[in-house]
Short mmCIF file of C-alpha atoms in Angstrom, two decimals:
data_model
loop_
_atom_site.label_atom_id
_atom_site.label_comp_id
_atom_site.label_asym_id
_atom_site.label_seq_id
_atom_site.Cartn_x
_atom_site.Cartn_y
_atom_site.Cartn_z
CA MET A 740 0.00 0.00 0.00
CA LYS A 741 2.84 2.35 0.93
CA SER A 742 4.56 1.66 -2.39
CA LEU A 743 1.28 2.36 -4.16
CA HIS A 744 0.97 5.75 -2.42
CA ILE A 745 4.56 6.58 -3.34
CA GLY A 746 3.91 5.58 -6.92
CA MET A 747 0.77 7.72 -7.13
CA LEU A 748 2.64 10.67 -5.58
CA GLN A 749 5.46 10.33 -8.10
CA LEU A 750 2.91 10.10 -10.90
CA PHE A 751 1.17 13.23 -9.58
CA LEU A 752 4.46 15.12 -9.35
CA LYS A 753 5.44 14.04 -12.84
CA SER A 754 2.03 15.11 -14.09
CA SER A 755 2.29 18.47 -12.30
CA LEU A 756 5.78 19.06 -13.64
CA SER A 757 4.60 18.21 -17.11
CA GLN A 758 1.71 20.64 -16.78
CA ILE A 759 3.99 23.37 -15.47
CA LYS A 760 6.37 22.81 -18.36
CA PHE A 761 3.45 22.90 -20.72
CA TYR A 762 2.17 26.17 -19.26
CA ILE A 763 5.65 27.70 -19.43
CA LEU A 764 6.01 26.67 -23.05
CA CYS A 765 2.62 28.18 -23.84
CA VAL A 766 3.53 31.47 -22.15
CA VAL A 767 6.87 31.57 -23.97
CA ALA A 768 5.15 30.84 -27.26
CA LEU A 769 2.59 33.59 -26.68
CA LEU A 770 5.35 36.04 -25.77
CA MET A 771 7.24 35.15 -28.92
CA VAL A 772 4.12 35.70 -31.01
CA PHE A 773 3.54 39.04 -29.27
CA ILE A 774 7.14 40.15 -29.81
CA CYS A 775 7.02 39.09 -33.44
CA CYS A 776 3.84 41.10 -33.91
CA LEU A 777 5.47 44.14 -32.36
CA VAL A 778 8.54 43.77 -34.52
CA ASP A 779 6.38 43.30 -37.60
CA GLN A 780 4.33 46.38 -36.72
CA THR A 781 7.46 48.41 -36.17
CA ALA A 782 8.99 47.17 -39.39
CA HIS A 783 5.89 48.13 -41.34
CA ALA A 784 4.92 51.29 -39.42
CA ALA A 785 3.98 54.06 -41.82
CA ILE A 786 5.86 57.36 -41.81
CA ARG A 787 3.23 60.10 -41.87
CA ILE A 788 3.95 63.28 -43.81
CA GLY A 789 1.77 66.37 -44.00
CA TRP A 790 1.26 68.14 -47.32
CA THR A 791 -0.54 71.11 -48.85
CA ASP A 792 -1.64 71.87 -52.39
CA GLN A 793 1.33 74.16 -53.01
CA VAL A 794 3.32 73.16 -56.10
CA ASP A 795 6.82 72.34 -54.89
CA LEU A 796 9.48 69.65 -55.01
CA ALA A 797 7.86 67.71 -52.18
CA LYS A 798 5.11 66.82 -54.67
CA ILE A 799 7.66 65.18 -56.94
CA ALA A 800 8.84 63.08 -53.99
CA GLN A 801 5.20 62.29 -53.28
CA VAL A 802 4.43 61.00 -56.76
CA ASN A 803 7.70 59.16 -57.45
CA GLY A 804 8.01 57.48 -54.03
CA ALA A 805 11.42 58.99 -53.19
CA TYR A 806 10.79 59.13 -49.43
CA ARG A 807 9.40 55.61 -49.34
CA LYS A 808 12.49 54.27 -51.11
CA ALA A 809 14.85 56.19 -48.83
CA LEU A 810 13.13 55.37 -45.55
CA GLY A 811 12.14 51.81 -46.44
CA GLU A 812 8.68 52.31 -45.00
CA ARG A 813 5.17 52.92 -46.22
CA ILE A 814 4.43 56.65 -46.45
CA ASP A 815 1.02 57.99 -45.43
CA TRP A 816 0.40 61.48 -46.85
CA LYS A 817 -2.09 63.64 -44.94
CA GLN A 818 -3.38 66.78 -46.66
CA TYR A 819 -3.88 70.10 -44.84
CA ASN A 820 -5.19 73.55 -45.71
CA ASP A 821 -3.82 75.19 -42.57
CA ASP A 822 -0.28 75.26 -41.15
CA PHE A 823 -1.53 75.68 -37.59
CA GLN A 824 -3.61 72.49 -37.83
CA MET A 825 -0.61 70.68 -39.31
CA LEU A 826 1.56 71.78 -36.39
CA HIS A 827 -1.14 70.69 -33.95
CA ASP A 828 -1.21 67.21 -35.46
CA LEU A 829 2.59 67.09 -35.44
CA ALA A 830 2.61 67.93 -31.73
CA ILE A 831 0.14 65.15 -30.87
CA GLU A 832 2.05 62.67 -33.08
CA LYS A 833 -0.56 62.25 -35.79
CA ILE A 834 2.13 63.04 -38.35
CA ASP A 835 5.93 62.79 -38.29
CA PHE A 836 7.10 65.46 -40.76
CA ALA A 837 5.46 68.67 -41.95
CA PRO A 838 6.19 71.58 -44.31
CA VAL A 839 5.16 74.80 -42.56
CA GLY A 840 5.50 78.52 -43.12
CA LEU A 841 7.36 80.99 -40.95
CA ILE A 842 4.41 82.63 -39.18
CA ALA A 843 2.80 79.42 -37.93
CA LEU A 844 6.19 77.98 -36.99
CA THR A 845 7.33 81.03 -35.03
CA SER A 846 3.99 81.19 -33.22
CA ALA A 847 4.22 77.52 -32.29
CA VAL A 848 7.78 77.53 -30.96
CA THR A 849 7.20 80.77 -29.05
CA ALA A 850 4.25 79.06 -27.39
CA GLY A 851 6.55 76.21 -26.34
CA VAL A 852 5.80 73.53 -28.94
CA GLN A 853 8.94 71.40 -29.16
CA VAL A 854 9.16 71.41 -32.93
CA ARG A 855 12.50 71.51 -34.75
CA ILE A 856 13.50 72.86 -38.17
CA ILE A 857 15.43 70.14 -40.00
CA ALA A 858 15.58 71.51 -43.56
CA ILE A 859 14.26 74.23 -45.85
CA SER A 860 11.66 72.94 -48.28
CA SER A 861 11.50 76.04 -50.46
CA GLN A 862 11.76 79.81 -50.58
CA TYR A 863 8.91 81.82 -52.04
CA GLY A 864 9.85 83.50 -55.31
CA THR A 865 8.01 84.73 -58.36
CA GLY A 866 5.16 82.30 -57.68
CA SER A 867 3.66 84.57 -55.00
CA GLY A 868 3.04 88.29 -55.04
CA LEU A 869 0.79 91.31 -54.74
CA VAL A 870 -1.47 91.26 -57.80
CA LEU A 871 -3.81 94.14 -58.62
CA ARG A 872 -6.88 94.39 -60.83
CA ASN A 873 -6.20 96.37 -64.00
CA GLN A 874 -9.56 98.11 -63.54
CA SER A 875 -8.37 99.53 -60.21
CA HIS A 876 -5.61 101.55 -61.95
CA ILE A 877 -2.96 100.93 -59.30
CA ASP A 878 0.33 101.36 -61.12
CA LYS A 879 2.52 102.54 -58.26
CA PRO A 880 2.72 101.80 -54.52
CA LYS A 881 1.24 105.13 -53.40
CA SER A 882 -1.95 104.31 -55.28
CA LEU A 883 -2.61 101.50 -52.77
CA VAL A 884 -3.83 104.03 -50.17
CA GLY A 885 -7.54 103.54 -49.61
CA LYS A 886 -7.73 100.42 -51.76
CA LYS A 887 -9.11 97.02 -50.70
CA ILE A 888 -6.38 94.38 -50.57
CA ALA A 889 -7.20 90.82 -49.49
CA VAL A 890 -4.77 88.47 -47.77
CA PRO A 891 -5.09 85.62 -45.28
CA PHE A 892 -3.87 87.11 -41.99
CA LEU A 893 -1.03 85.44 -40.08
CA THR A 894 0.48 83.83 -43.16
CA SER A 895 3.67 84.33 -45.13
CA ALA A 896 1.62 86.34 -47.64
CA HIS A 897 0.43 88.66 -44.85
CA TYR A 898 4.00 89.15 -43.65
CA SER A 899 5.22 89.86 -47.19
CA LEU A 900 2.45 92.37 -47.87
CA LEU A 901 3.14 94.31 -44.68
CA LYS A 902 6.87 94.31 -45.37
CA ALA A 903 6.23 95.64 -48.88
CA LEU A 904 4.14 98.49 -47.46
CA GLU A 905 6.87 99.16 -44.91
CA HIS A 906 9.49 99.26 -47.68
CA TRP A 907 7.37 101.76 -49.59
CA LYS A 908 6.86 103.79 -46.39
CA ILE A 909 3.08 103.36 -46.55
CA ASP A 910 1.19 103.11 -43.25
CA PHE A 911 -0.73 99.83 -43.52
CA HIS A 912 -3.64 101.45 -41.65
CA LYS A 913 -4.19 103.60 -44.74
CA VAL A 914 -4.78 100.53 -46.89
CA GLN A 915 -7.98 98.52 -46.44
CA LEU A 916 -6.47 95.15 -45.61
CA ILE A 917 -9.13 92.45 -45.62
CA ASN A 918 -8.54 89.17 -43.80
CA MET A 919 -9.82 86.60 -46.26
CA PRO A 920 -9.16 82.85 -46.57
CA ALA A 921 -7.26 81.92 -49.70
CA ASP A 922 -10.18 79.90 -51.08
CA LYS A 923 -12.51 82.96 -50.83
CA ILE A 924 -10.20 85.48 -52.46
CA GLU A 925 -10.86 84.26 -56.01
CA ASP A 926 -14.62 84.79 -55.65
CA ALA A 927 -14.06 88.29 -54.28
CA TRP A 928 -11.76 89.05 -57.23
CA LYS A 929 -14.31 87.85 -59.77
CA LYS A 930 -17.07 89.93 -58.15
CA GLY A 931 -14.90 93.04 -58.09
CA ASP A 932 -15.14 93.29 -54.30
CA ILE A 933 -11.38 93.78 -53.92
CA ASP A 934 -8.74 95.80 -55.75
CA GLY A 935 -5.97 93.30 -55.22
CA ALA A 936 -4.58 90.46 -53.15
CA TYR A 937 -1.33 88.91 -52.05
CA VAL A 938 -1.67 85.37 -53.35
CA GLU A 939 0.38 82.46 -54.62
CA GLY A 940 0.24 79.49 -56.94
CA ILE A 941 -2.57 78.92 -59.39
CA THR A 942 -4.55 81.85 -57.96
CA LEU A 943 -1.75 84.24 -58.92
CA LEU A 944 -1.66 82.82 -62.45
CA HIS A 945 -5.43 83.25 -62.80
CA PHE A 946 -5.38 86.82 -61.52
CA GLN A 947 -2.63 87.85 -63.93
CA LYS A 948 -5.04 87.35 -66.83
CA ASP A 949 -6.75 90.62 -65.92
CA GLY A 950 -4.28 91.98 -63.38
CA HIS A 951 -0.63 92.81 -62.86
CA VAL A 952 1.93 92.05 -60.16
CA LEU A 953 3.27 95.07 -58.29
CA VAL A 954 5.80 93.10 -56.22
CA ASN A 955 6.58 89.42 -55.72
CA SER A 956 8.24 87.44 -52.96
CA GLN A 957 11.53 87.22 -54.85
CA GLN A 958 11.80 91.01 -54.87
CA LEU A 959 10.97 91.08 -51.16
CA ALA A 960 13.74 88.56 -50.51
CA ASP A 961 16.11 90.87 -52.39
CA TRP A 962 15.00 93.68 -50.04
CA GLY A 963 15.88 91.49 -47.04
CA TYR A 964 12.53 89.85 -46.32
CA PRO A 965 12.73 86.23 -47.55
CA THR A 966 9.93 83.81 -46.78
CA TYR A 967 10.51 80.10 -46.42
CA VAL A 968 8.65 76.84 -46.05
CA PHE A 969 10.50 74.70 -43.48
CA TRP A 970 10.52 70.95 -43.04
CA VAL A 971 9.95 70.31 -39.34
CA THR A 972 9.56 67.43 -36.93
CA MET A 973 9.25 67.05 -33.16
CA ASP A 974 12.29 66.86 -30.89
CA ASN A 975 11.28 63.41 -29.64
CA MET A 976 11.28 62.15 -33.25
CA ILE A 977 14.89 63.31 -33.59
CA ALA A 978 15.84 61.71 -30.28
CA ALA A 979 14.04 58.40 -30.79
CA LYS A 980 14.17 57.88 -34.57
CA PRO A 981 17.12 59.74 -36.12
CA TYR A 982 17.38 56.83 -38.56
CA TYR A 983 14.22 58.21 -40.20
CA VAL A 984 15.12 61.90 -40.01
CA GLU A 985 18.54 61.46 -41.62
CA PRO A 986 17.37 59.78 -44.86
CA PHE A 987 14.40 62.14 -45.00
CA VAL A 988 16.69 65.19 -45.05
CA ASN A 989 19.18 63.48 -47.38
CA THR A 990 16.38 62.74 -49.84
CA THR A 991 15.02 66.29 -49.61
CA LEU A 992 18.44 67.74 -50.44
CA SER A 993 19.04 65.20 -53.20
CA ILE A 994 15.75 66.15 -54.87
CA ILE A 995 16.68 69.83 -54.64
CA LYS A 996 20.10 69.20 -56.16
CA GLY A 997 18.63 67.12 -58.98
CA PHE A 998 15.94 69.67 -59.78
CA ASN A 999 18.35 72.61 -59.83
CA GLN A 1000 20.62 70.70 -62.21
CA ARG A 1001 17.90 69.73 -64.68
CA LYS A 1002 15.13 72.31 -64.30
CA ASP A 1003 15.87 73.85 -67.69
CA GLN A 1004 15.37 70.46 -69.33
CA LEU A 1005 11.94 69.88 -67.77
CA THR A 1006 8.92 70.27 -70.04
CA PRO A 1007 5.17 69.92 -69.51
CA GLN A 1008 5.57 66.40 -70.92
CA SER A 1009 8.15 65.32 -68.31
CA LYS A 1010 6.84 62.40 -66.26
CA ASP A 1011 7.27 64.06 -62.86
CA ILE A 1012 5.48 67.19 -64.08
CA VAL A 1013 2.58 65.20 -65.51
CA ASP A 1014 2.28 63.14 -62.31
CA VAL A 1015 2.28 66.22 -60.06
CA ALA A 1016 -0.26 67.90 -62.34
CA ASN A 1017 -2.54 64.88 -61.99
CA LEU A 1018 -2.12 64.88 -58.21
CA LEU A 1019 -3.07 68.56 -57.90
CA LYS A 1020 -5.56 68.59 -60.79
CA LEU A 1021 -3.66 71.29 -62.67
CA SER A 1022 -2.44 71.54 -66.22
CA PRO A 1023 1.15 70.38 -66.78
CA GLU A 1024 1.99 73.84 -68.17
CA ASP A 1025 0.79 75.62 -65.01
CA THR A 1026 2.45 72.98 -62.83
CA LEU A 1027 5.84 73.58 -64.42
CA THR A 1028 5.45 77.36 -64.17
CA LEU A 1029 4.53 77.16 -60.50
CA LEU A 1030 7.27 74.65 -59.71
CA LYS A 1031 9.83 77.06 -61.12
CA GLY A 1032 8.21 79.95 -59.23
CA ASN A 1033 9.87 78.83 -55.98
CA LEU A 1034 13.54 78.76 -55.08
CA TYR A 1035 15.04 75.50 -53.83
CA ILE A 1036 18.11 76.03 -51.69
CA GLY A 1037 21.00 73.59 -51.86
CA GLN A 1038 22.86 71.97 -49.00
CA ARG A 1039 25.70 74.46 -48.66
CA GLU A 1040 23.48 77.54 -48.61
CA GLN A 1041 21.00 75.86 -46.27
CA SER A 1042 23.85 75.19 -43.84
CA LEU A 1043 24.84 78.87 -43.94
CA ILE A 1044 21.24 79.95 -43.37
CA PHE A 1045 20.93 77.55 -40.43
CA GLU A 1046 24.15 78.71 -38.83
CA ARG A 1047 24.08 82.44 -39.45
CA ARG A 1048 20.57 83.67 -40.14
CA LEU A 1049 17.76 81.51 -38.80
CA PRO A 1050 17.91 82.34 -35.07
CA SER A 1051 17.76 86.10 -35.66
CA TYR A 1052 15.29 85.57 -38.51
CA LEU A 1053 12.83 83.78 -36.23
CA GLY A 1054 13.39 86.41 -33.56
CA ASN A 1055 12.50 89.16 -36.04
CA ILE A 1056 9.35 87.30 -37.09
CA ALA A 1057 8.37 87.04 -33.43
CA LEU A 1058 8.88 90.81 -32.98
CA PHE A 1059 6.75 91.36 -36.08
CA LEU A 1060 3.94 89.26 -34.61
CA ARG A 1061 4.17 91.05 -31.28
CA GLY A 1062 3.95 94.35 -33.14
CA LEU A 1063 0.63 93.17 -34.57
CA ASN A 1064 -0.55 92.37 -31.02
CA VAL A 1065 -1.15 88.74 -31.93
CA MET A 1066 1.64 87.41 -29.71
CA ASN A 1067 2.75 88.74 -26.34
CA ASN A 1068 5.95 86.81 -25.81
CA VAL A 1069 9.24 86.82 -27.68
CA LEU A 1070 11.94 84.31 -26.77
CA SER A 1071 15.45 85.51 -26.03
CA ASP A 1072 16.90 82.84 -28.32
CA TYR A 1073 15.38 80.64 -31.02
CA LEU A 1074 18.50 78.57 -31.57
CA ILE A 1075 17.10 75.55 -29.69
CA TYR A 1076 14.38 75.13 -32.34
CA ILE A 1077 16.89 74.83 -35.18
CA TYR A 1078 18.52 71.45 -35.79
CA PRO A 1079 21.23 71.98 -38.43
CA SER A 1080 23.23 68.76 -38.21
CA PHE A 1081 21.08 66.70 -40.59
CA VAL A 1082 21.60 69.26 -43.35
CA GLY A 1083 25.26 69.76 -42.47
CA ASP A 1084 26.06 66.04 -42.39
CA ALA A 1085 23.89 64.99 -45.33
CA LYS A 1086 25.37 62.66 -47.90
CA ILE A 1087 23.54 63.52 -51.08
CA LYS A 1088 23.87 61.98 -54.50
#
């Protein structure tokens, strides 16, 4: 009987040990499946990039898959009509990279958003400007006094318009500046409700059919008031995933270099131009005109801008915004929001 009890006990222990081993193996297997799922998700996580309907080189990268090839990940493109909304989504990690203008960017960093400039997407040139109706008979700056000029407030266009008036020594209070969204300006122009507008892109091309440009953003840059679109990301993206930021900047600079080398050979029939035109629902002829209406700054000059000009540039924009009473605070130094090393260290083809 005693030997029977011992035998049953040994059988029970063996059974228990077998069950324990089985449970351990199951847990290990589940953990391995879980880890594999995480790795697979990470390996196939999409990089999310904001975009607007502005015609620029980023659209070529969008249609030809340049960022996807460089980063080795799926790219999700999210369209925006407003830089402030794009920066909001960047801050809450709905997107990873965004092209934003100087006013929205300066406002965001002054408010404490930990966004970082990693490259310059483009500089506004002949593709944006102050266009006036021919019927309004405004042939010189002084004729702007008393006239109705539309512009979306707190945008690069607004900044450029005010700087133009300042250059001409015209008090902007003497001009009827109308805060109007970009998508409403064309209707106001057609109805004759405005005498002019500071606009860009296809709107500028349309208005030139019965209007004329008094000054464009390239001329303003020559006067010392350049306007840029910056590529930005959050500081935690730089800290946690520099292996995405580096190829992103490298690709951006490579596209700029390639475009500047071959822009004179591009035609409305070029594949990239046709593809961008289809994306934005424009004609290839207008697409090419608008693409060449911006300036695309190469690596060396971008490095110089980052090192020598950007901190004071952002500070001056902040002072401009405070002068308009739309921002109370101005930071003592904007250097922390500029991350130059990706441009400086870029290996471009």
